[in-house]
Short mmCIF file of N, CA, C and O in Angstrom, two decimals:
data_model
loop_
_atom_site.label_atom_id
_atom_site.label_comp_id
_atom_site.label_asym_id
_atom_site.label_seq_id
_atom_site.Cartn_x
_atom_site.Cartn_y
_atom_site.Cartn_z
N UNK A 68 -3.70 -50.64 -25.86
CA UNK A 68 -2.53 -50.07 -26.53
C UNK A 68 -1.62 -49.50 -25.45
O UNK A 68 -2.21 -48.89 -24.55
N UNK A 69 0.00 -49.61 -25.37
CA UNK A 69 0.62 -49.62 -23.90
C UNK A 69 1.13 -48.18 -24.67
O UNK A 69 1.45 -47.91 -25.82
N UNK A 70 1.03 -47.44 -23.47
CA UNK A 70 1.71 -46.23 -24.33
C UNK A 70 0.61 -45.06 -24.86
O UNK A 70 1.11 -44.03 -25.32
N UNK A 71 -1.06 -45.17 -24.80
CA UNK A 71 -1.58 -44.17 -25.66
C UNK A 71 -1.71 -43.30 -24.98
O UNK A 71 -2.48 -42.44 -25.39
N UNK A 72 -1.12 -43.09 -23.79
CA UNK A 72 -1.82 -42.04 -23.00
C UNK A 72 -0.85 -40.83 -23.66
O UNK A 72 0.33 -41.14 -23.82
N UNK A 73 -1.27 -39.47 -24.04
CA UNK A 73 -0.62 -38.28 -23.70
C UNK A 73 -0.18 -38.53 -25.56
O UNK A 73 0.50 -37.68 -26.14
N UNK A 74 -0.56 -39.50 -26.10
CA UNK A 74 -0.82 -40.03 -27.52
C UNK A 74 -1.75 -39.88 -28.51
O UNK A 74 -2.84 -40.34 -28.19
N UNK A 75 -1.67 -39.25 -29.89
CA UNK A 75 -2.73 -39.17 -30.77
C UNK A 75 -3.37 -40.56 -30.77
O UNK A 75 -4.59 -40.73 -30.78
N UNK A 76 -2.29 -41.71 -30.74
CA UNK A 76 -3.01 -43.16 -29.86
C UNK A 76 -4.67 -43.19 -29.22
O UNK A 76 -5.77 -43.55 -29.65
N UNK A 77 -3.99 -42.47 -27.68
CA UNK A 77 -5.65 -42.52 -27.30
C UNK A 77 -6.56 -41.72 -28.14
O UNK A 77 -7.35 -41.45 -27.23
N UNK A 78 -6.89 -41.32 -28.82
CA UNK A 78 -8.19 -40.80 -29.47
C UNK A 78 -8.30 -42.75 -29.99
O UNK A 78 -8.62 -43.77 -29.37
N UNK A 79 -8.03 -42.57 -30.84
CA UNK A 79 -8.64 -43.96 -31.18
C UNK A 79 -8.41 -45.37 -30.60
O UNK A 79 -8.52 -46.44 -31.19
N UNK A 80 -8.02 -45.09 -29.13
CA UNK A 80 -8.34 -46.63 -28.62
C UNK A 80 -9.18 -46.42 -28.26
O UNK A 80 -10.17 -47.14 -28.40
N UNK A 81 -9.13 -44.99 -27.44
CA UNK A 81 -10.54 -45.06 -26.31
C UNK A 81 -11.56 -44.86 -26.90
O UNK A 81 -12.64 -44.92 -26.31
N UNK A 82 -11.46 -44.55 -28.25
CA UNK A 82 -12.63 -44.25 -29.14
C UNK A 82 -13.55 -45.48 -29.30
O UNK A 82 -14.69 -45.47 -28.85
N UNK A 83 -12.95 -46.66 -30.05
CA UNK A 83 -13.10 -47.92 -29.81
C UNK A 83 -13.70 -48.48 -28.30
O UNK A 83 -14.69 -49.18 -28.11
N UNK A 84 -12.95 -48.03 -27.53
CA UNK A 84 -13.63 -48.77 -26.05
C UNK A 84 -14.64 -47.96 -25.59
O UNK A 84 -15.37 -48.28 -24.66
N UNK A 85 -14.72 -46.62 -26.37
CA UNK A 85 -16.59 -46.25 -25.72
C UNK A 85 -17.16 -46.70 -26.96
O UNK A 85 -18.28 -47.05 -26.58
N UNK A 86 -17.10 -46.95 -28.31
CA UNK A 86 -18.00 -47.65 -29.22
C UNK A 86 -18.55 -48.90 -28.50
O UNK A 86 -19.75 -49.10 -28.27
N UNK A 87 -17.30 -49.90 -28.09
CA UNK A 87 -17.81 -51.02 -27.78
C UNK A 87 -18.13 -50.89 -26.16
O UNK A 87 -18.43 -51.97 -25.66
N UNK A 88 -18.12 -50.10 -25.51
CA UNK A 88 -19.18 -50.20 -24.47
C UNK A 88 -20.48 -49.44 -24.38
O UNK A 88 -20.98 -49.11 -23.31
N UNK A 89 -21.17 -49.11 -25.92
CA UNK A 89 -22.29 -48.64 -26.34
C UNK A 89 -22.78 -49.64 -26.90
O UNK A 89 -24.00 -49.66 -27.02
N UNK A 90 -22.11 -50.57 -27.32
CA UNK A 90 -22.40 -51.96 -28.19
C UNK A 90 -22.76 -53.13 -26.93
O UNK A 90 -23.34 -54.19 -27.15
N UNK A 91 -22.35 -52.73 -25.72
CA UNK A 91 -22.34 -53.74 -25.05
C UNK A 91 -23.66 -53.56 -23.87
O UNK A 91 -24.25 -54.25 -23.04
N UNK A 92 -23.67 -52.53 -24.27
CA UNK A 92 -24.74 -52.02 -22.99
C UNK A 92 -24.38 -51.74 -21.95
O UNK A 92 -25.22 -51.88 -21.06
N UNK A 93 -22.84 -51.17 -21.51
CA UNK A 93 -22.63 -50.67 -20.52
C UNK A 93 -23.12 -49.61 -19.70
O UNK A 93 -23.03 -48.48 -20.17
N UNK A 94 -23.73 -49.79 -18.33
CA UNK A 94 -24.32 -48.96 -17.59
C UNK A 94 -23.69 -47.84 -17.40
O UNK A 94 -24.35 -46.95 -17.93
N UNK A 95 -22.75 -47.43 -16.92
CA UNK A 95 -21.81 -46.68 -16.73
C UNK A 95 -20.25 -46.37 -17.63
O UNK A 95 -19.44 -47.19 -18.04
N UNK A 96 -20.24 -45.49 -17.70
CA UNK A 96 -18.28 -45.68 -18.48
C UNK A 96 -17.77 -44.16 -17.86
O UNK A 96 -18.32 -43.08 -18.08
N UNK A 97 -16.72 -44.36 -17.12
CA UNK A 97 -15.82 -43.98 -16.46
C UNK A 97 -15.09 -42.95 -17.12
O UNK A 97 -14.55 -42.63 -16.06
N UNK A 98 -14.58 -42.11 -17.97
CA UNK A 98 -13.79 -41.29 -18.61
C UNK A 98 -12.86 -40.45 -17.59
O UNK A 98 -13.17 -39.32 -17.23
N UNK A 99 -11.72 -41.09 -17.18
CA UNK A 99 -10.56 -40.20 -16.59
C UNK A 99 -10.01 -39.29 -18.09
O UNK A 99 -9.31 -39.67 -19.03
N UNK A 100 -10.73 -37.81 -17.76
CA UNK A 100 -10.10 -36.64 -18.83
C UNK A 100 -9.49 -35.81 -18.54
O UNK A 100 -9.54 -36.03 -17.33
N UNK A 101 -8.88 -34.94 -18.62
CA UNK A 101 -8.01 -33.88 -18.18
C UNK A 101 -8.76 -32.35 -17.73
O UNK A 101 -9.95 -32.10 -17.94
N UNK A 102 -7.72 -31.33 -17.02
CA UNK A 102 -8.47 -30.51 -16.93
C UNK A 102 -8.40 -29.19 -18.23
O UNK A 102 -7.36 -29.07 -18.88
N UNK A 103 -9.15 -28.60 -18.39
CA UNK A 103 -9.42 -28.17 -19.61
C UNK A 103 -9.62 -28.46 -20.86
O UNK A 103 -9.65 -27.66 -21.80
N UNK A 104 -9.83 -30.20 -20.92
CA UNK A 104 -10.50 -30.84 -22.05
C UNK A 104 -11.27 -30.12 -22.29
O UNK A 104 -12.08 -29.59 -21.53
N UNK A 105 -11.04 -29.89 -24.23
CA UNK A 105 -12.30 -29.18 -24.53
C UNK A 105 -11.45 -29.47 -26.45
O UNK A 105 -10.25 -29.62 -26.70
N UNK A 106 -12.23 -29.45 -27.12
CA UNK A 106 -12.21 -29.72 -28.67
C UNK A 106 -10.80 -28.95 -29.35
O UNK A 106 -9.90 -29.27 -30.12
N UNK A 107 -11.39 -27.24 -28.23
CA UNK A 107 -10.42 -26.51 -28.97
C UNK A 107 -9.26 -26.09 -28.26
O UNK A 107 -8.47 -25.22 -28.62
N UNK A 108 -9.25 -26.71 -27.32
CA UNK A 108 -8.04 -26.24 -26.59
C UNK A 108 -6.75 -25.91 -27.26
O UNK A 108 -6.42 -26.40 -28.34
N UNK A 109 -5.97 -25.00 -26.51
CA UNK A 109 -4.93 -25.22 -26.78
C UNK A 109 -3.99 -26.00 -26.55
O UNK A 109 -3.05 -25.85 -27.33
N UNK A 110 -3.87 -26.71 -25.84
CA UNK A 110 -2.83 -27.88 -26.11
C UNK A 110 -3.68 -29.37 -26.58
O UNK A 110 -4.82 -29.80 -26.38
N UNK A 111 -2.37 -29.94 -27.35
CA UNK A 111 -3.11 -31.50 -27.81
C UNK A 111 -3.34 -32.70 -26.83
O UNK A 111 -3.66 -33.78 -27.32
N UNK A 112 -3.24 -32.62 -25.87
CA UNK A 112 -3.75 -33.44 -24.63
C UNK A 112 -4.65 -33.05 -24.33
O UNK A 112 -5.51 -33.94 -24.35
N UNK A 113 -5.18 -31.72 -23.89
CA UNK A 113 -6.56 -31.85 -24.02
C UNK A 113 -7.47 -31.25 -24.99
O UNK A 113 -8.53 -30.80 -24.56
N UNK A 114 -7.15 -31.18 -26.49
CA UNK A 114 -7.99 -31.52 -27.24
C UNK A 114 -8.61 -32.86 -27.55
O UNK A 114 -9.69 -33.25 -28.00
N UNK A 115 -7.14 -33.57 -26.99
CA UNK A 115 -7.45 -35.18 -27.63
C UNK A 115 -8.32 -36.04 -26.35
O UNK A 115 -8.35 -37.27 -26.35
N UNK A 116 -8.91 -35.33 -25.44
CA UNK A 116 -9.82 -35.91 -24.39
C UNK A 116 -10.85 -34.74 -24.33
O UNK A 116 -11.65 -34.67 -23.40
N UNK A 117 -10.81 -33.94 -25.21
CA UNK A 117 -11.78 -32.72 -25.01
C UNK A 117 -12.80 -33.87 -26.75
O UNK A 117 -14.00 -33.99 -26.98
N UNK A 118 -12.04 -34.21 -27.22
CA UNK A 118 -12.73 -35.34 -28.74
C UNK A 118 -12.96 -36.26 -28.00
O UNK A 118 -14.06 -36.71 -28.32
N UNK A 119 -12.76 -36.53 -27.59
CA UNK A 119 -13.39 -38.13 -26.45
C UNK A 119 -14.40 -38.21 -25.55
O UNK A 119 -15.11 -39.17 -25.23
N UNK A 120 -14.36 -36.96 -25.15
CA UNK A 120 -15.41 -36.27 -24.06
C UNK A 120 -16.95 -36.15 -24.92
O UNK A 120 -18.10 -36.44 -24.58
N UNK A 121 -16.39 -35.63 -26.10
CA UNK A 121 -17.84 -35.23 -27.05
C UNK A 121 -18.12 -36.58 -27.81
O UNK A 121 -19.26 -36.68 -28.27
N UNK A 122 -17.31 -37.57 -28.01
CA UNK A 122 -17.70 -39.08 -28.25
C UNK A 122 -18.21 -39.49 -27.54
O UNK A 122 -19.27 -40.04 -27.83
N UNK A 123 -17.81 -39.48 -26.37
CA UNK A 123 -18.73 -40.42 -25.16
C UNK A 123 -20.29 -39.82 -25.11
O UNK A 123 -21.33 -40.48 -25.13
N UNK A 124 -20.15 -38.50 -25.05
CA UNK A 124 -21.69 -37.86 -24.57
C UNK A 124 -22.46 -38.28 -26.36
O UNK A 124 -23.68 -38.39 -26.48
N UNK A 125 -21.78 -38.40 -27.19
CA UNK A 125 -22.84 -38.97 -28.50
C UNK A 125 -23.30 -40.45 -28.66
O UNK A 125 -24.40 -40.85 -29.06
N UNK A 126 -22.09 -41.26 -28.21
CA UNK A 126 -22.45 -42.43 -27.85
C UNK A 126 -23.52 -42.88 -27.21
O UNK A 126 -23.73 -44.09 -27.29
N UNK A 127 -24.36 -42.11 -26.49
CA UNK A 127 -25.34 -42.17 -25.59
C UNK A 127 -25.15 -43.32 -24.06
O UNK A 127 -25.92 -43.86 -23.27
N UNK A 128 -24.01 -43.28 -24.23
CA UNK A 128 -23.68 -44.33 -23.04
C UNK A 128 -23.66 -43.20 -21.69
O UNK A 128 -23.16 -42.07 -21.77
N UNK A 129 -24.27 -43.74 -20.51
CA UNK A 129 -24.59 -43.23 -19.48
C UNK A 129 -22.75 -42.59 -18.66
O UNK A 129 -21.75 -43.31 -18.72
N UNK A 130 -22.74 -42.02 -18.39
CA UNK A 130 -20.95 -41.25 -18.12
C UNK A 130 -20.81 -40.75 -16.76
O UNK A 130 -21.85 -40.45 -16.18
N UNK A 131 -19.82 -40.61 -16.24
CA UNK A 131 -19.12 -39.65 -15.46
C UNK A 131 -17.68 -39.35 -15.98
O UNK A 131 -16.76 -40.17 -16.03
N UNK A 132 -17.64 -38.21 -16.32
CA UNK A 132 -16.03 -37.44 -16.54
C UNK A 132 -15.47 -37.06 -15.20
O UNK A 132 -16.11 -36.22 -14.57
N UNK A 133 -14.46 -37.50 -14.69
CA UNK A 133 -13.38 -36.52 -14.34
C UNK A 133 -12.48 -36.42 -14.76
O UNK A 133 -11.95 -37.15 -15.59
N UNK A 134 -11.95 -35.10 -14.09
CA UNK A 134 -11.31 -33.86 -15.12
C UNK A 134 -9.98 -33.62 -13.54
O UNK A 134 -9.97 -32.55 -12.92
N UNK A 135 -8.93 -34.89 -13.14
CA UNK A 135 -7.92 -34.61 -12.11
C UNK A 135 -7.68 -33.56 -12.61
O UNK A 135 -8.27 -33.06 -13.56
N UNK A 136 -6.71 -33.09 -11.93
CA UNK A 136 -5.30 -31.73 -12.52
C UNK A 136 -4.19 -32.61 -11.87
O UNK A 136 -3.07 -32.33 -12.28
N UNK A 137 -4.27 -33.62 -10.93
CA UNK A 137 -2.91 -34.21 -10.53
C UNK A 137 -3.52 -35.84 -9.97
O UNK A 137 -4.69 -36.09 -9.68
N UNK A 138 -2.81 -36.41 -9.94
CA UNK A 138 -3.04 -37.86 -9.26
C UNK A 138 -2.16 -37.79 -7.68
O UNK A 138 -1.07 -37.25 -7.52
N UNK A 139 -2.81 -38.37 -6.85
CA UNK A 139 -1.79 -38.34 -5.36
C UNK A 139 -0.93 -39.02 -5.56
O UNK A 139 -0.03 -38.86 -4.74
N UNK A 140 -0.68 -40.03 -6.58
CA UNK A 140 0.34 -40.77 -6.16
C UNK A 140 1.17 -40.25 -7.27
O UNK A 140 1.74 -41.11 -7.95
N UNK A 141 1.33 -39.16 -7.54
CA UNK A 141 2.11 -38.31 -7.84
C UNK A 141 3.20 -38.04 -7.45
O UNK A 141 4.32 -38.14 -7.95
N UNK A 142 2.41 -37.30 -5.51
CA UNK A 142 3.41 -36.83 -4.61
C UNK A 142 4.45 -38.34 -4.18
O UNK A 142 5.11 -38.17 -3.15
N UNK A 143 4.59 -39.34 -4.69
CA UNK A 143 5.49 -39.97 -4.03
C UNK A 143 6.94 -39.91 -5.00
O UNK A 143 8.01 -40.26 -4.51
N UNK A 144 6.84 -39.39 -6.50
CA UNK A 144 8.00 -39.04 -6.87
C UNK A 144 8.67 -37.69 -6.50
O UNK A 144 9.64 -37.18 -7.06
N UNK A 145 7.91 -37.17 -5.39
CA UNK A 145 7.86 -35.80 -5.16
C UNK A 145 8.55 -35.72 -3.60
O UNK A 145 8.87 -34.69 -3.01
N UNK A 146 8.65 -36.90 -3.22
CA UNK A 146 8.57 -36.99 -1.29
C UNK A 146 10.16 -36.81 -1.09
O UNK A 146 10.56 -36.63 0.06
N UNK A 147 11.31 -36.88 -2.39
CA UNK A 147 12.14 -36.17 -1.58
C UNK A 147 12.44 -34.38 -1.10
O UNK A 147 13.18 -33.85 -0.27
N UNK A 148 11.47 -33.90 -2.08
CA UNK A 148 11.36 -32.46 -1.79
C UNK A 148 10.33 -32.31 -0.26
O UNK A 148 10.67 -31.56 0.66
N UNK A 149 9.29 -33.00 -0.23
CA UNK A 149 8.53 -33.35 0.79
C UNK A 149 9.24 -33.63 1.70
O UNK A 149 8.68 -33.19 2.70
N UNK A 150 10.18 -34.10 1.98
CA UNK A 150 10.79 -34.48 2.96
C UNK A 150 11.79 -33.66 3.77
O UNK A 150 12.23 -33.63 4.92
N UNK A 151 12.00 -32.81 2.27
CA UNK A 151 13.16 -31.21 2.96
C UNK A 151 11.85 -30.36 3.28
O UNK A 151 12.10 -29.30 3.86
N UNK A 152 10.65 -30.58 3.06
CA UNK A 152 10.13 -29.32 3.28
C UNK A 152 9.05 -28.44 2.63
O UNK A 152 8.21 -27.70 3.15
N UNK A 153 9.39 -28.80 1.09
CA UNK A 153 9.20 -28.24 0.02
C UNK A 153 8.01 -28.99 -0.51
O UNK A 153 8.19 -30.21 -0.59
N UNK A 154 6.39 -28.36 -1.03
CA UNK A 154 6.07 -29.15 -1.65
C UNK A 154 6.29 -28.00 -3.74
O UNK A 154 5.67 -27.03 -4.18
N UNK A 155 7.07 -28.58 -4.16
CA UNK A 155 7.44 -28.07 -5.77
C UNK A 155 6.18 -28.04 -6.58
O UNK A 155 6.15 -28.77 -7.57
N UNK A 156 5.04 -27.25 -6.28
CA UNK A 156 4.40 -27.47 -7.21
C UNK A 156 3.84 -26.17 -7.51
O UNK A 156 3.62 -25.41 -6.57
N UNK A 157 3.52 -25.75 -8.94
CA UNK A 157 3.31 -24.34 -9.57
C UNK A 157 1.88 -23.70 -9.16
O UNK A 157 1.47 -23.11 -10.16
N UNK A 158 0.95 -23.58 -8.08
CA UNK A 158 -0.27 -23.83 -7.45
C UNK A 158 0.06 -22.25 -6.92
O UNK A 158 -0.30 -21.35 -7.68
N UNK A 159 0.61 -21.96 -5.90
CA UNK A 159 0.41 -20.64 -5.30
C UNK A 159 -0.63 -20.94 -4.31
O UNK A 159 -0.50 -22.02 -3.75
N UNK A 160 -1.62 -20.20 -3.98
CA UNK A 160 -2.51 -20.48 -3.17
C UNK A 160 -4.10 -20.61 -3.95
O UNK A 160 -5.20 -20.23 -3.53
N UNK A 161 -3.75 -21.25 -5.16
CA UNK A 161 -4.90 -21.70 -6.12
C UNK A 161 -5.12 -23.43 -5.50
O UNK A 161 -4.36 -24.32 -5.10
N UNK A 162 -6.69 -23.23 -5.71
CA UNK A 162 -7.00 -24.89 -5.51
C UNK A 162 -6.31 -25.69 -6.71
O UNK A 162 -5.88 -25.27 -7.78
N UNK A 163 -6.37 -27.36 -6.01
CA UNK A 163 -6.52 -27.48 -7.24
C UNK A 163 -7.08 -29.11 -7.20
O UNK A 163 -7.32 -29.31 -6.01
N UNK A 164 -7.34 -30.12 -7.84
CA UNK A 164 -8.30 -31.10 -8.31
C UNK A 164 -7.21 -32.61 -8.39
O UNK A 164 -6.58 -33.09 -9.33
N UNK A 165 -7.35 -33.00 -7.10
CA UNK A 165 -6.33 -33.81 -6.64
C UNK A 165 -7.43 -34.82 -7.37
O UNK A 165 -8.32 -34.48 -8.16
N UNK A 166 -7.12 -36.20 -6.85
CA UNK A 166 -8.04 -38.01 -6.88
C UNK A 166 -6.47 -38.67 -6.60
O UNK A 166 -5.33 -38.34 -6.95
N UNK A 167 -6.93 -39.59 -5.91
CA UNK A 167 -6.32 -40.97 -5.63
C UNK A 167 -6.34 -41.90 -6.92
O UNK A 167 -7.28 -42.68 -6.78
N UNK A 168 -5.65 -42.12 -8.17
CA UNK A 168 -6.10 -43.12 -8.77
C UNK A 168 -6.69 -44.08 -8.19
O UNK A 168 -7.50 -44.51 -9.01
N UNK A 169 -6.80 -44.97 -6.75
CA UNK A 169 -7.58 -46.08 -6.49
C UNK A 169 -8.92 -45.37 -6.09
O UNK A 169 -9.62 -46.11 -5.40
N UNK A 170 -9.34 -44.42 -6.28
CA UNK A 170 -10.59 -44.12 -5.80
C UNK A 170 -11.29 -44.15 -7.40
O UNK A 170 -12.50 -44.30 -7.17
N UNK A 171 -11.16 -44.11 -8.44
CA UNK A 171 -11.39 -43.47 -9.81
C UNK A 171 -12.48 -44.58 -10.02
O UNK A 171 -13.63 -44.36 -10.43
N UNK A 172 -11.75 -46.31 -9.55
CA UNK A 172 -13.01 -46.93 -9.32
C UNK A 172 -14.70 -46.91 -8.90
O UNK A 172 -15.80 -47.11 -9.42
N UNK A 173 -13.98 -46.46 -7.34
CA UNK A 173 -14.78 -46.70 -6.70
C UNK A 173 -16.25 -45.13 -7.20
O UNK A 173 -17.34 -45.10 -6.62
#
């Protein structure tokens, strides 16, 4: 489905694609979720991967969640502030939970 991300959408695609990779016998399933997924969150992005999170772990399909707070290739809509100097981001001197989308594979 093009478009479900950040969508009442994804609850039920990805819902579907961990059914059928419990149906399929998938060894592993991958769940890119957000940070503070959780059922009751307050916001609907991550309630709606905080419901996905508790699907997958019932499904009994074997998992790893991560939980980014940003993607790196982020910073490249970001590199003209990067470039004056500036990195614009609301952090302070808090960590925070970078990934490379091409690593999410691996």
């Amino acid at each position: 489905i093009g478009g479900a991300t950040g969508t009442q959408a994804l609850v039920e695609a990805e819902g579907h694609l961990i059914d059928a990779a419990a149906e399929a016998g998938v060894p592993r399933y991958v769940k890119v979720s957000g940070v503070d997924a959780a059922p009751d969150a307050p916001a609907r992005i991550q309630r709606w991967h905080g419901e996905l999170e508790r699907h997958l772990r019932a499904s009994g399909v074997p998992s790893t969640v991560l939980r980014p707070g940003f993607f790196m290739q982020n910073f490249l809509g970001l590199s003209p502030a990067i470039r004056a100097g500036a990195l614009p981001l609301p952090t302070g001197q808090a960590r925070a939970a970078l990934i490379d989308a091409r690593d999410i594979a691996d």
